[in-house]
Amino acid sequence: MARIKDITFDTPHPAPIARFWAAALDGYAVAPYDEAELERLRQLGIDSTEDDPTVVVEAGPGRARLLFQLVPEEKVTKNRVHLDLAIDSPDEQGFQAELDRLTGLGAVLQADHQQWVILTDPDGNEFCLTKH
């Protein structure tokens, strides 16, 4: 039976968008760069992790990783798949606090519906924050 290993984002800016999602999601962090990974980058002619063409954001075992891979083109249409985010405190105050936190990280509010809001990440990828 198949399982989700990675949820992959195509992006012209892997490192900063990976940091956005690592900060946005509870328990996720940009995967650490060990010496082997730094050597792999050097062999590609890359001197900085900021220029890494493939950045991984991970959580604990059994949780899907987020993979951010470099592509040259910008996003031009609506996502066909998106993430729905939920919070532990679904009351209005908790919801507003999380919405404020996400927009403080760089998300942009696109639409406010009765049970959810639609936001975009700094690359323009849509995602939802649910109220329940």
Short mmCIF file of C-alpha atoms in Angstrom, two decimals:
data_model
loop_
_atom_site.label_atom_id
_atom_site.label_comp_id
_atom_site.label_asym_id
_atom_site.label_seq_id
_atom_site.Cartn_x
_atom_site.Cartn_y
_atom_site.Cartn_z
CA MET A 1 0.00 0.00 0.00
CA ALA A 2 1.36 3.41 -0.92
CA ARG A 3 1.94 6.15 1.64
CA ILE A 4 2.82 9.82 1.31
CA LYS A 5 6.57 10.32 1.65
CA ASP A 6 6.91 13.93 0.49
CA ILE A 7 4.59 16.75 -0.43
CA THR A 8 6.59 18.60 -3.07
CA PHE A 9 6.47 22.31 -3.87
CA ASP A 10 7.99 23.62 -7.09
CA THR A 11 9.47 27.03 -6.37
CA PRO A 12 11.98 29.53 -7.70
CA HIS A 13 13.08 30.13 -4.05
CA PRO A 14 13.44 26.81 -2.13
CA ALA A 15 15.23 28.02 1.03
CA PRO A 16 12.99 30.95 2.03
CA ILE A 17 9.73 29.15 1.20
CA ALA A 18 10.95 26.11 3.17
CA ARG A 19 11.62 28.36 6.17
CA PHE A 20 8.11 29.83 5.86
CA TRP A 21 6.47 26.39 6.00
CA ALA A 22 8.80 25.17 8.78
CA ALA A 23 7.69 28.17 10.86
CA ALA A 24 4.03 27.83 9.87
CA LEU A 25 3.62 24.17 10.84
CA ASP A 26 3.80 22.77 14.36
CA GLY A 27 6.64 20.30 14.83
CA TYR A 28 8.30 20.88 11.44
CA ALA A 29 11.83 22.19 10.84
CA VAL A 30 14.22 22.57 7.93
CA ALA A 31 16.28 19.38 7.81
CA PRO A 32 19.74 19.97 9.25
CA TYR A 33 22.73 20.12 6.94
CA ASP A 34 25.31 17.53 7.92
CA GLU A 35 28.81 17.42 6.39
CA ALA A 36 27.74 14.91 3.71
CA GLU A 37 24.92 17.20 2.57
CA LEU A 38 27.21 20.24 2.54
CA GLU A 39 29.72 18.27 0.45
CA ARG A 40 26.95 17.30 -1.99
CA LEU A 41 26.14 20.99 -2.41
CA ARG A 42 29.80 21.91 -2.89
CA GLN A 43 30.08 19.28 -5.62
CA LEU A 44 27.18 21.03 -7.36
CA GLY A 45 29.08 24.31 -7.10
CA ILE A 46 26.82 25.62 -4.34
CA ASP A 47 28.56 27.37 -1.45
CA SER A 48 25.51 28.33 0.63
CA THR A 49 22.50 26.40 1.93
CA GLU A 50 20.52 29.49 0.89
CA ASP A 51 21.12 28.40 -2.74
CA ASP A 52 20.22 24.73 -2.16
CA PRO A 53 18.00 23.62 -5.08
CA THR A 54 16.20 21.04 -2.91
CA VAL A 55 15.31 21.85 0.69
CA VAL A 56 13.55 19.37 3.00
CA VAL A 57 11.24 20.32 5.86
CA GLU A 58 10.57 17.42 8.17
CA ALA A 59 8.82 16.39 11.37
CA GLY A 60 8.96 13.17 13.35
CA PRO A 61 8.75 9.61 12.03
CA GLY A 62 5.59 8.73 10.17
CA ARG A 63 4.84 12.32 9.15
CA ALA A 64 5.13 13.39 5.53
CA ARG A 65 8.05 15.64 4.67
CA LEU A 66 7.70 18.82 2.65
CA LEU A 67 10.15 19.04 -0.23
CA PHE A 68 10.92 22.36 -1.93
CA GLN A 69 12.57 22.00 -5.31
CA LEU A 70 13.96 24.66 -7.59
CA VAL A 71 12.11 25.32 -10.83
CA PRO A 72 12.80 28.29 -13.11
CA GLU A 73 9.22 29.31 -13.81
CA GLU A 74 6.88 31.26 -11.53
CA LYS A 75 3.47 29.92 -10.48
CA VAL A 76 0.81 31.07 -12.94
CA THR A 77 -2.48 29.37 -12.02
CA LYS A 78 -4.49 28.23 -9.02
CA ASN A 79 -3.19 25.18 -7.15
CA ARG A 80 -5.02 21.95 -7.96
CA VAL A 81 -4.01 20.56 -4.55
CA HIS A 82 -3.55 22.56 -1.36
CA LEU A 83 -2.99 22.10 2.36
CA ASP A 84 -5.76 22.66 4.92
CA LEU A 85 -4.36 23.73 8.28
CA ALA A 86 -6.18 23.29 11.59
CA ILE A 87 -5.38 24.62 15.05
CA ASP A 88 -5.82 23.18 18.53
CA SER A 89 -7.83 26.20 19.74
CA PRO A 90 -10.64 26.61 17.20
CA ASP A 91 -12.36 29.43 19.11
CA GLU A 92 -12.46 32.81 17.37
CA GLN A 93 -9.64 34.30 19.47
CA GLY A 94 -7.33 31.32 18.83
CA PHE A 95 -8.21 31.34 15.15
CA GLN A 96 -7.46 35.07 14.84
CA ALA A 97 -4.17 34.67 16.70
CA GLU A 98 -3.08 31.92 14.28
CA LEU A 99 -4.20 33.95 11.27
CA ASP A 100 -2.17 36.91 12.57
CA ARG A 101 0.86 34.65 13.13
CA LEU A 102 0.69 33.23 9.59
CA THR A 103 0.31 36.65 7.98
CA GLY A 104 3.20 37.85 10.15
CA LEU A 105 5.32 35.10 8.58
CA GLY A 106 4.42 36.34 5.10
CA ALA A 107 1.12 34.64 4.23
CA VAL A 108 -1.48 36.81 2.47
CA LEU A 109 -5.21 36.56 3.18
CA GLN A 110 -7.11 35.96 -0.06
CA ALA A 111 -10.68 35.19 1.02
CA ASP A 112 -12.65 34.84 4.26
CA HIS A 113 -15.39 32.20 4.27
CA GLN A 114 -17.65 31.26 7.16
CA GLN A 115 -15.67 28.16 8.21
CA TRP A 116 -12.20 28.82 6.75
CA VAL A 117 -9.94 31.42 5.18
CA ILE A 118 -7.86 31.09 2.06
CA LEU A 119 -4.29 32.35 2.24
CA THR A 120 -1.25 32.24 0.00
CA ASP A 121 2.31 31.56 1.07
CA PRO A 122 5.10 33.93 -0.08
CA ASP A 123 5.31 32.01 -3.41
CA GLY A 124 1.58 32.43 -4.05
CA ASN A 125 0.57 28.83 -3.20
CA GLU A 126 -2.94 28.68 -1.80
CA PHE A 127 -3.70 27.04 1.53
CA CYS A 128 -6.60 27.14 3.97
CA LEU A 129 -6.86 27.73 7.68
CA THR A 130 -10.01 26.09 9.04
CA LYS A 131 -12.09 27.45 11.89
CA HIS A 132 -13.34 23.99 12.98
#
